[in-house]
Amino acid sequence: MNIPNSIREFHRAVRSIPGGVNSPVRAFKSVNADPIFISHAKGSQITDIDGNTYTDFVSSWGPLILGHAYQPVIKAIEEAASKGTSFGAPTVIESDLAELIKKMVPSIDTVRMVSSGTEATMSALRLARGFTGREMVVKFEGCYHGHSDSFLIKAGSGVITLGLPDSPGVTIGTAKDTLLARYNDLESVEKLFSKNGENIAAIIVEPVAGNMGVVLPGPGFLKGLRELSHKYGAVLIFDEVITGFRLARGGAQEYFDITPDLTTLGKIIGGGLPIGAYGGKKEIMEMLAPKGSVYQAGTLSGNPLSMAAGFTMLNELNENPEIYDELERKAAILERGIKDNLEKTGVKAVVNRAGSMMTLFFNEIEGVISSFEDAMQSDTEKYAGYFKLSLQNGIYLAPSQFECTFISRAHSEENISKAITANLEALQQLK
Ligand SMILES: *Cc1c(COP(=O)(O)O)cnc(C)c1O
């Protein structure tokens, strides 16, 4: 694999962009490499500026559940763009997308569009605080909810990948209102509530964690959170920025049959364009300005290009629910293949999977990874080696142990079986 152009462009980028990237996880820092610059992509294949083509399992970190440059989405964007890119005034497609989201996620009575997942979670928290008149929030170690101050505490993903402590710049005043609990440990949540119950506005959780690598909720965990939030009058926020429209048409809340009060969305709902959204119970959502007093706004919110892309994408998912069976089937083949390879090679690792989200943890733990502490036991050096060998074999994975492999509809069975072969070769060389 030759990447002279990427190397040159990275040297150019670092002179004008901090670290050479506009989002830290894109740097290949934790796998001791320089990032590859992308030229174009189609379906499951992504091509760099040196002309190397890879099968992509990053899928833009989740949004591209139907693959790259999906034609109906591209066409919708082109049509929308030709009519103007932004008006700062209401458009019909905003209601079209809102209605579709409500239909697919029945816990959402009304939904507000924003421009990123970060904005969605940040605004949902402000709303929960306004609604309850309380200030504290319970979040889980290793869960990532975007980069707003309240959530940048044990925030998983990019933060742990880069070995950063909780971010400087977050004030002590803000940090003290964020209470940390352990994922899959209801007792740790109960303790926080028994001490601070009257001051806790919300519990926010990734119903399947995707930002410490994939970690599934254990039996009763989400239900327990639902019960605790009811008992203490706190708002339950499911951060479904990854899981929404990925695990099922109705997201993780449909998959596990637990209804949150508020849901945050992003990634898939923009069809690959910048977007976020949050919605839920009418009585809470009505507190938002202009109807209510909780303020939140956005010059480009409900942008017609994002709306057109998102609507086309969700419509496809809504009308073809068999997509989820197809994703499950393909992901299960990949999981089986990798597990067989682990057995064959004797490499110690754990595969965690929920639907089309999966992580191969280089970790000696038996069974599954069920907590942040377990995930942190992983051998990141080994992952770095695995990542590089995979790349040489034409497989583009997340440049971090603590991320998801995303399977899209565009992955053919041939792509999957090639990925299994590449995995075997990489594991054999890693031994
Ligand atoms: C990606 C992500 C976010 C943040 O979304 P951005 O669009 O990157 O701001 C929030 N929550 C979860 C669970 C995410 O995976």
Short mmCIF file of N, CA and C and ligand atoms in Angstrom, two decimals, residues 23 61 115-119 121 144-147 206 208 210-211 239-243 264 266-267 275-276, ligand 1:
data_model
loop_
_atom_site.label_atom_id
_atom_site.label_comp_id
_atom_site.label_asym_id
_atom_site.label_seq_id
_atom_site.Cartn_x
_atom_site.Cartn_y
_atom_site.Cartn_z
N SER A 23 -11.86 16.63 13.13
CA SER A 23 -12.43 15.89 14.26
C SER A 23 -11.35 14.91 14.69
N TRP A 61 -18.66 6.91 10.28
CA TRP A 61 -18.93 6.76 11.72
C TRP A 61 -20.40 6.50 12.00
N SER A 115 -28.18 20.88 14.01
CA SER A 115 -27.21 20.58 12.96
C SER A 115 -26.14 19.56 13.32
N SER A 116 -26.17 19.06 14.56
CA SER A 116 -25.22 18.00 14.93
C SER A 116 -25.77 17.23 16.12
N GLY A 117 -25.20 16.06 16.36
CA GLY A 117 -25.59 15.27 17.52
C GLY A 117 -25.23 15.99 18.81
N THR A 118 -24.11 16.68 18.80
CA THR A 118 -23.69 17.46 19.97
C THR A 118 -24.76 18.46 20.37
N GLU A 119 -25.27 19.17 19.37
CA GLU A 119 -26.33 20.15 19.65
C GLU A 119 -27.58 19.48 20.19
N THR A 121 -27.88 16.63 22.01
CA THR A 121 -27.77 16.20 23.40
C THR A 121 -27.67 17.40 24.34
N TYR A 144 -20.41 8.51 25.10
CA TYR A 144 -20.11 9.79 24.47
C TYR A 144 -21.42 10.42 24.01
N HIS A 145 -21.57 11.70 24.35
CA HIS A 145 -22.79 12.40 23.94
C HIS A 145 -22.45 13.71 23.26
N GLY A 146 -21.41 13.70 22.42
CA GLY A 146 -20.98 14.93 21.79
C GLY A 146 -20.04 15.68 22.70
N HIS A 147 -19.59 16.86 22.25
CA HIS A 147 -18.49 17.51 22.96
C HIS A 147 -18.91 18.71 23.79
N GLU A 206 -26.41 5.95 26.20
CA GLU A 206 -26.44 5.30 24.89
C GLU A 206 -27.07 3.92 25.14
N VAL A 208 -27.36 1.26 23.43
CA VAL A 208 -26.23 0.36 23.20
C VAL A 208 -25.03 1.29 23.10
N GLY A 210 -21.73 2.77 21.94
CA GLY A 210 -20.95 2.59 20.71
C GLY A 210 -19.62 3.31 20.78
N ASN A 211 -19.41 4.05 21.86
CA ASN A 211 -18.23 4.89 21.92
C ASN A 211 -17.17 4.43 22.93
N ASP A 239 -29.74 8.53 24.14
CA ASP A 239 -28.95 9.12 23.07
C ASP A 239 -28.84 8.08 21.96
N GLU A 240 -29.69 8.25 20.96
CA GLU A 240 -29.75 7.29 19.85
C GLU A 240 -29.10 7.88 18.59
N VAL A 241 -28.10 8.72 18.79
CA VAL A 241 -27.41 9.31 17.64
C VAL A 241 -26.81 8.20 16.76
N ILE A 242 -26.31 7.13 17.38
CA ILE A 242 -25.84 5.99 16.58
C ILE A 242 -26.95 4.97 16.35
N THR A 243 -27.64 4.59 17.42
CA THR A 243 -28.57 3.44 17.34
C THR A 243 -29.87 3.76 16.61
N THR A 264 -32.37 11.61 21.52
CA THR A 264 -31.53 12.44 20.65
C THR A 264 -31.11 11.62 19.44
N GLY A 266 -29.17 11.76 15.27
CA GLY A 266 -28.16 12.41 14.43
C GLY A 266 -27.73 11.40 13.38
N LYS A 267 -26.50 11.50 12.94
CA LYS A 267 -25.91 10.53 12.01
C LYS A 267 -26.89 10.06 10.92
N ILE A 275 -26.42 17.01 10.66
CA ILE A 275 -27.76 17.05 11.26
C ILE A 275 -27.73 16.55 12.70
N GLY A 276 -28.77 16.89 13.42
CA GLY A 276 -29.07 16.33 14.72
C GLY A 276 -30.55 16.61 14.96
C1 LIG B 1 -21.60 10.91 17.27
C2 LIG B 1 -22.33 10.96 18.54
C3 LIG B 1 -22.77 12.18 19.10
C4 LIG B 1 -22.35 13.51 18.55
O1 LIG B 1 -22.81 13.75 17.28
P1 LIG B 1 -22.04 14.83 16.36
O2 LIG B 1 -22.90 14.96 15.16
O3 LIG B 1 -20.68 14.25 16.10
O4 LIG B 1 -21.95 16.09 17.16
C5 LIG B 1 -23.58 12.13 20.21
N1 LIG B 1 -23.94 10.96 20.77
C6 LIG B 1 -23.54 9.78 20.27
C7 LIG B 1 -24.01 8.51 20.89
C8 LIG B 1 -22.70 9.74 19.15
O5 LIG B 1 -22.25 8.57 18.70
#
